[in-house]
Amino acid sequence: AQKITQTQPGMFVQEKEAVTLDCTYDTSDPSYGLFWYKQPSSGEMIFLIYQGSYDQQNATEGRYSLNFQKARKSANLVISASQLGDSAMYFCAWPRGQLIWGAGTKLIIKP
Amino acid sequence: DADVTQTPRNRITKTGKRIMLECSQTKGHDRMYWYRQDPGLGLQLIYYSFDVKDINKGEISDGYSVSRQAQAKFSLSLESAIPNQTALYFCATSDLNGNGYTFGSGTRLTVV
């Protein structure tokens, strides 16, 4: 079965440090991309970043970047200079008509 | 106004009651989805619709039904609510290619 795996249930990171959140995918389908979403305690789902599999360069959106490594089948989210407001659940998701979701990583930024 | 609007934002209902969650969108997207999120977990697909005449079951459709009243409206019904349907429910939309995913703010449903 094709699936998305997030191996880090929770992470504690010191404020201002960089964070890497892992996401691996298990698919033989080359026509894929990956989404990352942030879900704060208020519950809404906030789109962070997307990269298509054929994109030549890793996507970047402000402090967020996506480290896509096809050989490892991973699409990790990197948050630079973490802030207290980054504390939230983070989900990666794979678009296959509907989205297939990872289980999420709970990120807590320590002051 | 939000691109994808869900109503109500919060709802407490009793076991056995019928309840409807509404979703409307101004994105002009053809595809609409209903997801459920249990505490501490990822999202699970309940139903999805690729256009007004196309409704498909997701991975956890039992106990739910949907209606696509128009391109912009997709409602989710719980015919007879039960406590384990207590969850956060999200409506989402995307274009024909599955791009431009947009989520509503979610509906917190509690069944007592």
PDB file of C-alpha atoms in Angstrom:
ATOM      1  CA  ALA A   1       0.000   0.000   0.000  1.00  0.00           C
ATOM      2  CA  GLN A   2       1.178   3.465  -0.780  1.00  0.00           C
ATOM      3  CA  LYS A   3       1.681   5.517   2.344  1.00  0.00           C
ATOM      4  CA  ILE A   4       3.302   8.520   3.969  1.00  0.00           C
ATOM      5  CA  THR A   5       5.391   8.119   7.128  1.00  0.00           C
ATOM      6  CA  GLN A   6       6.369  10.720   9.692  1.00  0.00           C
ATOM      7  CA  THR A   7       8.745   9.035  12.113  1.00  0.00           C
ATOM      8  CA  GLN A   8       8.914  11.771  14.759  1.00  0.00           C
ATOM      9  CA  PRO A   9       5.794  11.818  16.961  1.00  0.00           C
ATOM     10  CA  GLY A  10       7.142  14.787  18.902  1.00  0.00           C
ATOM     11  CA  MET A  11      10.092  17.155  18.992  1.00  0.00           C
ATOM     12  CA  PHE A  12      11.415  19.768  21.387  1.00  0.00           C
ATOM     13  CA  VAL A  13      13.592  22.464  19.857  1.00  0.00           C
ATOM     14  CA  GLN A  14      15.213  25.544  21.331  1.00  0.00           C
ATOM     15  CA  GLU A  15      13.948  28.842  20.003  1.00  0.00           C
ATOM     16  CA  LYS A  16      15.981  30.236  17.092  1.00  0.00           C
ATOM     17  CA  GLU A  17      17.397  26.848  16.154  1.00  0.00           C
ATOM     18  CA  ALA A  18      16.638  25.228  12.820  1.00  0.00           C
ATOM     19  CA  VAL A  19      14.238  22.290  12.739  1.00  0.00           C
ATOM     20  CA  THR A  20      13.984  19.386  10.312  1.00  0.00           C
ATOM     21  CA  LEU A  21      10.763  17.399  10.258  1.00  0.00           C
ATOM     22  CA  ASP A  22      10.945  14.057   8.500  1.00  0.00           C
ATOM     23  CA  CYS A  23       8.544  12.691   5.927  1.00  0.00           C
ATOM     24  CA  THR A  24       9.071   9.612   3.791  1.00  0.00           C
ATOM     25  CA  TYR A  25       6.837   8.198   1.125  1.00  0.00           C
ATOM     26  CA  ASP A  26       6.380   4.717  -0.170  1.00  0.00           C
ATOM     27  CA  THR A  27       5.320   4.794  -3.781  1.00  0.00           C
ATOM     28  CA  SER A  28       6.498   3.656  -7.161  1.00  0.00           C
ATOM     29  CA  ASP A  29       4.454   6.372  -8.857  1.00  0.00           C
ATOM     30  CA  PRO A  30       6.814   9.054 -10.188  1.00  0.00           C
ATOM     31  CA  SER A  31       4.080  11.656 -10.631  1.00  0.00           C
ATOM     32  CA  TYR A  32       3.841  12.842  -7.033  1.00  0.00           C
ATOM     33  CA  GLY A  33       4.444  15.922  -4.969  1.00  0.00           C
ATOM     34  CA  LEU A  34       4.306  16.645  -1.278  1.00  0.00           C
ATOM     35  CA  PHE A  35       2.428  19.133   0.839  1.00  0.00           C
ATOM     36  CA  TRP A  36       3.291  20.285   4.319  1.00  0.00           C
ATOM     37  CA  TYR A  37       0.642  21.692   6.626  1.00  0.00           C
ATOM     38  CA  LYS A  38       0.782  23.268  10.073  1.00  0.00           C
ATOM     39  CA  GLN A  39      -2.000  22.763  12.590  1.00  0.00           C
ATOM     40  CA  PRO A  40      -1.809  25.003  15.671  1.00  0.00           C
ATOM     41  CA  SER A  41      -3.756  24.244  18.828  1.00  0.00           C
ATOM     42  CA  SER A  42      -6.671  26.262  17.473  1.00  0.00           C
ATOM     43  CA  GLY A  43      -7.230  23.475  14.959  1.00  0.00           C
ATOM     44  CA  GLU A  44      -7.125  25.110  11.557  1.00  0.00           C
ATOM     45  CA  MET A  45      -5.033  23.525   8.822  1.00  0.00           C
ATOM     46  CA  ILE A  46      -2.504  25.985   7.412  1.00  0.00           C
ATOM     47  CA  PHE A  47      -0.771  25.319   4.102  1.00  0.00           C
ATOM     48  CA  LEU A  48       3.002  25.822   4.366  1.00  0.00           C
ATOM     49  CA  ILE A  49       4.713  24.562   1.255  1.00  0.00           C
ATOM     50  CA  TYR A  50       4.375  22.274  -1.750  1.00  0.00           C
ATOM     51  CA  GLN A  51       6.836  20.773  -4.172  1.00  0.00           C
ATOM     52  CA  GLY A  52       6.128  18.742  -7.272  1.00  0.00           C
ATOM     53  CA  SER A  53       8.267  15.731  -8.055  1.00  0.00           C
ATOM     54  CA  TYR A  54       9.523  17.246 -11.293  1.00  0.00           C
ATOM     55  CA  ASP A  55      10.574  20.530  -9.747  1.00  0.00           C
ATOM     56  CA  GLN A  56      14.314  20.938 -10.178  1.00  0.00           C
ATOM     57  CA  GLN A  57      14.944  23.041  -7.095  1.00  0.00           C
ATOM     58  CA  ASN A  58      13.724  22.554  -3.560  1.00  0.00           C
ATOM     59  CA  ALA A  59      10.760  24.737  -2.720  1.00  0.00           C
ATOM     60  CA  THR A  60      11.190  27.652  -0.334  1.00  0.00           C
ATOM     61  CA  GLU A  61       8.562  29.825   1.346  1.00  0.00           C
ATOM     62  CA  GLY A  62      10.020  32.296   3.794  1.00  0.00           C
ATOM     63  CA  ARG A  63      11.497  30.343   6.719  1.00  0.00           C
ATOM     64  CA  TYR A  64      10.165  27.069   5.318  1.00  0.00           C
ATOM     65  CA  SER A  65      12.012  24.935   2.835  1.00  0.00           C
ATOM     66  CA  LEU A  66      11.452  21.458   1.541  1.00  0.00           C
ATOM     67  CA  ASN A  67      14.405  19.105   1.299  1.00  0.00           C
ATOM     68  CA  PHE A  68      13.308  16.654  -1.385  1.00  0.00           C
ATOM     69  CA  GLN A  69      15.582  13.625  -1.746  1.00  0.00           C
ATOM     70  CA  LYS A  70      14.148  11.272  -4.338  1.00  0.00           C
ATOM     71  CA  ALA A  71      16.726   8.535  -3.820  1.00  0.00           C
ATOM     72  CA  ARG A  72      15.722   8.336  -0.166  1.00  0.00           C
ATOM     73  CA  LYS A  73      12.046   8.961  -0.935  1.00  0.00           C
ATOM     74  CA  SER A  74      11.996  11.716   1.616  1.00  0.00           C
ATOM     75  CA  ALA A  75      10.572  15.224   1.618  1.00  0.00           C
ATOM     76  CA  ASN A  76      11.636  16.828   4.875  1.00  0.00           C
ATOM     77  CA  LEU A  77      10.442  20.222   6.044  1.00  0.00           C
ATOM     78  CA  VAL A  78      13.128  22.574   7.302  1.00  0.00           C
ATOM     79  CA  ILE A  79      12.149  25.541   9.468  1.00  0.00           C
ATOM     80  CA  SER A  80      14.943  28.037   9.903  1.00  0.00           C
ATOM     81  CA  ALA A  81      15.293  30.235  12.979  1.00  0.00           C
ATOM     82  CA  SER A  82      12.396  28.661  14.857  1.00  0.00           C
ATOM     83  CA  GLN A  83       9.979  30.863  16.760  1.00  0.00           C
ATOM     84  CA  LEU A  84       7.642  30.170  19.666  1.00  0.00           C
ATOM     85  CA  GLY A  85       4.712  30.488  17.290  1.00  0.00           C
ATOM     86  CA  ASP A  86       6.006  27.513  15.327  1.00  0.00           C
ATOM     87  CA  SER A  87       4.804  25.206  18.098  1.00  0.00           C
ATOM     88  CA  ALA A  88       2.118  23.099  16.431  1.00  0.00           C
ATOM     89  CA  MET A  89       1.380  19.791  14.751  1.00  0.00           C
ATOM     90  CA  TYR A  90       2.953  19.393  11.328  1.00  0.00           C
ATOM     91  CA  PHE A  91       1.629  17.065   8.673  1.00  0.00           C
ATOM     92  CA  CYS A  92       2.996  16.016   5.326  1.00  0.00           C
ATOM     93  CA  ALA A  93       0.483  14.896   2.731  1.00  0.00           C
ATOM     94  CA  TRP A  94       0.634  13.340  -0.707  1.00  0.00           C
ATOM     95  CA  PRO A  95      -1.904  14.312  -3.356  1.00  0.00           C
ATOM     96  CA  ARG A  96      -3.491  11.288  -4.980  1.00  0.00           C
ATOM     97  CA  GLY A  97      -6.813  12.818  -5.946  1.00  0.00           C
ATOM     98  CA  GLN A  98      -7.488  13.123  -2.263  1.00  0.00           C
ATOM     99  CA  LEU A  99      -4.608  13.749   0.128  1.00  0.00           C
ATOM    100  CA  ILE A 100      -2.895  10.847   1.880  1.00  0.00           C
ATOM    101  CA  TRP A 101      -1.666  12.048   5.267  1.00  0.00           C
ATOM    102  CA  GLY A 102       1.195  11.240   7.561  1.00  0.00           C
ATOM    103  CA  ALA A 103       0.450  10.800  11.261  1.00  0.00           C
ATOM    104  CA  GLY A 104       1.978  14.166  12.122  1.00  0.00           C
ATOM    105  CA  THR A 105       4.794  15.514  14.291  1.00  0.00           C
ATOM    106  CA  LYS A 106       4.125  17.627  17.359  1.00  0.00           C
ATOM    107  CA  LEU A 107       6.728  20.381  17.474  1.00  0.00           C
ATOM    108  CA  ILE A 108       7.305  22.342  20.670  1.00  0.00           C
ATOM    109  CA  ILE A 109       9.618  25.334  20.605  1.00  0.00           C
ATOM    110  CA  LYS A 110      11.253  26.077  23.943  1.00  0.00           C
ATOM    111  CA  PRO A 111      12.092  29.672  24.926  1.00  0.00           C
TER     112      PRO A 111
ATOM    113  CA  ASP B   1     -14.582  36.141   3.559  1.00  0.00           C
ATOM    114  CA  ALA B   2     -12.870  32.771   3.766  1.00  0.00           C
ATOM    115  CA  ASP B   3     -12.424  30.790   0.550  1.00  0.00           C
ATOM    116  CA  VAL B   4     -13.870  27.687   2.209  1.00  0.00           C
ATOM    117  CA  THR B   5     -16.463  28.231   4.908  1.00  0.00           C
ATOM    118  CA  GLN B   6     -17.661  25.575   7.299  1.00  0.00           C
ATOM    119  CA  THR B   7     -20.667  25.865   9.563  1.00  0.00           C
ATOM    120  CA  PRO B   8     -21.085  25.409  12.426  1.00  0.00           C
ATOM    121  CA  ARG B   9     -17.624  25.938  13.933  1.00  0.00           C
ATOM    122  CA  ASN B  10     -18.553  23.989  17.047  1.00  0.00           C
ATOM    123  CA  ARG B  11     -21.444  21.650  17.801  1.00  0.00           C
ATOM    124  CA  ILE B  12     -22.463  19.468  20.693  1.00  0.00           C
ATOM    125  CA  THR B  13     -25.154  16.938  19.930  1.00  0.00           C
ATOM    126  CA  LYS B  14     -26.717  13.933  21.593  1.00  0.00           C
ATOM    127  CA  THR B  15     -26.338  10.301  20.607  1.00  0.00           C
ATOM    128  CA  GLY B  16     -28.870   9.291  17.979  1.00  0.00           C
ATOM    129  CA  LYS B  17     -29.478  12.780  16.615  1.00  0.00           C
ATOM    130  CA  ARG B  18     -29.116  13.632  12.956  1.00  0.00           C
ATOM    131  CA  ILE B  19     -26.694  16.427  12.265  1.00  0.00           C
ATOM    132  CA  MET B  20     -25.544  18.211   9.133  1.00  0.00           C
ATOM    133  CA  LEU B  21     -22.259  20.013   8.610  1.00  0.00           C
ATOM    134  CA  GLU B  22     -22.183  22.550   5.817  1.00  0.00           C
ATOM    135  CA  CYS B  23     -19.361  23.600   3.531  1.00  0.00           C
ATOM    136  CA  SER B  24     -19.340  26.306   0.894  1.00  0.00           C
ATOM    137  CA  GLN B  25     -16.494  27.587  -1.270  1.00  0.00           C
ATOM    138  CA  THR B  26     -15.694  30.577  -3.424  1.00  0.00           C
ATOM    139  CA  LYS B  27     -12.601  29.055  -5.029  1.00  0.00           C
ATOM    140  CA  GLY B  28     -14.464  27.820  -8.082  1.00  0.00           C
ATOM    141  CA  HIS B  29     -12.952  24.390  -7.499  1.00  0.00           C
ATOM    142  CA  ASP B  30     -14.631  21.295  -8.860  1.00  0.00           C
ATOM    143  CA  ARG B  31     -13.381  18.895  -6.224  1.00  0.00           C
ATOM    144  CA  MET B  32     -14.565  18.896  -2.633  1.00  0.00           C
ATOM    145  CA  TYR B  33     -13.683  16.650   0.264  1.00  0.00           C
ATOM    146  CA  TRP B  34     -14.735  15.850   3.806  1.00  0.00           C
ATOM    147  CA  TYR B  35     -12.073  14.727   6.257  1.00  0.00           C
ATOM    148  CA  ARG B  36     -12.224  13.680   9.862  1.00  0.00           C
ATOM    149  CA  GLN B  37      -9.437  14.163  12.385  1.00  0.00           C
ATOM    150  CA  ASP B  38      -9.387  12.341  15.710  1.00  0.00           C
ATOM    151  CA  PRO B  39      -7.334  13.882  18.530  1.00  0.00           C
ATOM    152  CA  GLY B  40      -3.583  13.557  17.977  1.00  0.00           C
ATOM    153  CA  LEU B  41      -3.973  11.858  14.600  1.00  0.00           C
ATOM    154  CA  GLY B  42      -3.843  12.749  10.912  1.00  0.00           C
ATOM    155  CA  LEU B  43      -6.811  13.255   8.644  1.00  0.00           C
ATOM    156  CA  GLN B  44      -8.971  10.480   7.260  1.00  0.00           C
ATOM    157  CA  LEU B  45     -11.096  10.871   4.155  1.00  0.00           C
ATOM    158  CA  ILE B  46     -14.834  10.401   4.621  1.00  0.00           C
ATOM    159  CA  TYR B  47     -16.264  11.330   1.205  1.00  0.00           C
ATOM    160  CA  TYR B  48     -15.147  13.227  -1.846  1.00  0.00           C
ATOM    161  CA  SER B  49     -16.817  14.685  -4.893  1.00  0.00           C
ATOM    162  CA  PHE B  50     -15.175  15.492  -8.221  1.00  0.00           C
ATOM    163  CA  ASP B  51     -18.209  17.329  -9.505  1.00  0.00           C
ATOM    164  CA  VAL B  52     -21.890  17.773  -8.710  1.00  0.00           C
ATOM    165  CA  LYS B  53     -22.835  14.370 -10.138  1.00  0.00           C
ATOM    166  CA  ASP B  54     -19.845  12.477  -8.784  1.00  0.00           C
ATOM    167  CA  ILE B  55     -19.769  11.323  -5.148  1.00  0.00           C
ATOM    168  CA  ASN B  56     -17.266   8.808  -3.834  1.00  0.00           C
ATOM    169  CA  LYS B  57     -16.739   7.059  -0.538  1.00  0.00           C
ATOM    170  CA  GLY B  58     -13.503   7.556   1.305  1.00  0.00           C
ATOM    171  CA  GLU B  59     -11.839   5.259   3.790  1.00  0.00           C
ATOM    172  CA  ILE B  60     -14.284   5.868   6.673  1.00  0.00           C
ATOM    173  CA  SER B  61     -17.681   6.553   5.090  1.00  0.00           C
ATOM    174  CA  ASP B  62     -19.782   4.292   7.330  1.00  0.00           C
ATOM    175  CA  GLY B  63     -22.263   6.304   9.378  1.00  0.00           C
ATOM    176  CA  TYR B  64     -21.961   9.345   7.108  1.00  0.00           C
ATOM    177  CA  SER B  65     -23.679  10.629   3.995  1.00  0.00           C
ATOM    178  CA  VAL B  66     -23.058  13.647   1.777  1.00  0.00           C
ATOM    179  CA  SER B  67     -24.853  15.886  -0.643  1.00  0.00           C
ATOM    180  CA  ARG B  68     -23.295  18.048  -3.350  1.00  0.00           C
ATOM    181  CA  GLN B  69     -26.033  20.598  -3.805  1.00  0.00           C
ATOM    182  CA  ALA B  70     -24.041  22.763  -6.196  1.00  0.00           C
ATOM    183  CA  GLN B  71     -20.448  23.190  -7.305  1.00  0.00           C
ATOM    184  CA  ALA B  72     -19.889  25.454  -4.324  1.00  0.00           C
ATOM    185  CA  LYS B  73     -21.712  23.446  -1.637  1.00  0.00           C
ATOM    186  CA  PHE B  74     -20.932  20.076  -0.105  1.00  0.00           C
ATOM    187  CA  SER B  75     -22.661  18.984   3.088  1.00  0.00           C
ATOM    188  CA  LEU B  76     -21.900  16.091   5.402  1.00  0.00           C
ATOM    189  CA  SER B  77     -24.600  14.350   7.443  1.00  0.00           C
ATOM    190  CA  LEU B  78     -24.410  12.044  10.401  1.00  0.00           C
ATOM    191  CA  GLU B  79     -27.693  10.152  10.256  1.00  0.00           C
ATOM    192  CA  SER B  80     -27.565   8.931  13.843  1.00  0.00           C
ATOM    193  CA  ALA B  81     -24.633  10.398  15.711  1.00  0.00           C
ATOM    194  CA  ILE B  82     -22.593   8.222  18.063  1.00  0.00           C
ATOM    195  CA  PRO B  83     -19.915   9.249  20.594  1.00  0.00           C
ATOM    196  CA  ASN B  84     -16.978   7.857  18.584  1.00  0.00           C
ATOM    197  CA  GLN B  85     -17.847  10.343  15.833  1.00  0.00           C
ATOM    198  CA  THR B  86     -16.610  13.063  18.159  1.00  0.00           C
ATOM    199  CA  ALA B  87     -13.836  14.657  16.101  1.00  0.00           C
ATOM    200  CA  LEU B  88     -12.674  17.670  14.151  1.00  0.00           C
ATOM    201  CA  TYR B  89     -14.186  17.711  10.663  1.00  0.00           C
ATOM    202  CA  PHE B  90     -12.581  19.487   7.724  1.00  0.00           C
ATOM    203  CA  CYS B  91     -13.958  20.379   4.353  1.00  0.00           C
ATOM    204  CA  ALA B  92     -11.422  20.956   1.573  1.00  0.00           C
ATOM    205  CA  THR B  93     -11.418  21.829  -2.103  1.00  0.00           C
ATOM    206  CA  SER B  94      -9.019  21.404  -4.991  1.00  0.00           C
ATOM    207  CA  ASP B  95      -8.944  21.996  -8.713  1.00  0.00           C
ATOM    208  CA  LEU B  96      -9.425  19.311 -11.355  1.00  0.00           C
ATOM    209  CA  ASN B  97      -5.784  18.272 -11.128  1.00  0.00           C
ATOM    210  CA  GLY B  98      -5.868  17.953  -7.358  1.00  0.00           C
ATOM    211  CA  ASN B  99      -3.912  21.166  -6.898  1.00  0.00           C
ATOM    212  CA  GLY B 100      -4.649  24.270  -4.876  1.00  0.00           C
ATOM    213  CA  TYR B 101      -5.869  22.377  -1.861  1.00  0.00           C
ATOM    214  CA  THR B 102      -7.756  24.721   0.447  1.00  0.00           C
ATOM    215  CA  PHE B 103      -9.162  23.802   3.833  1.00  0.00           C
ATOM    216  CA  GLY B 104     -12.022  25.224   5.803  1.00  0.00           C
ATOM    217  CA  SER B 105     -11.468  26.179   9.439  1.00  0.00           C
ATOM    218  CA  GLY B 106     -12.938  22.944  10.702  1.00  0.00           C
ATOM    219  CA  THR B 107     -15.986  21.952  12.740  1.00  0.00           C
ATOM    220  CA  ARG B 108     -15.491  20.571  16.233  1.00  0.00           C
ATOM    221  CA  LEU B 109     -18.233  18.034  16.789  1.00  0.00           C
ATOM    222  CA  THR B 110     -18.900  16.471  20.167  1.00  0.00           C
ATOM    223  CA  VAL B 111     -21.424  13.665  20.504  1.00  0.00           C
ATOM    224  CA  VAL B 112     -22.540  13.046  24.081  1.00  0.00           C
TER     225      VAL B 112
END
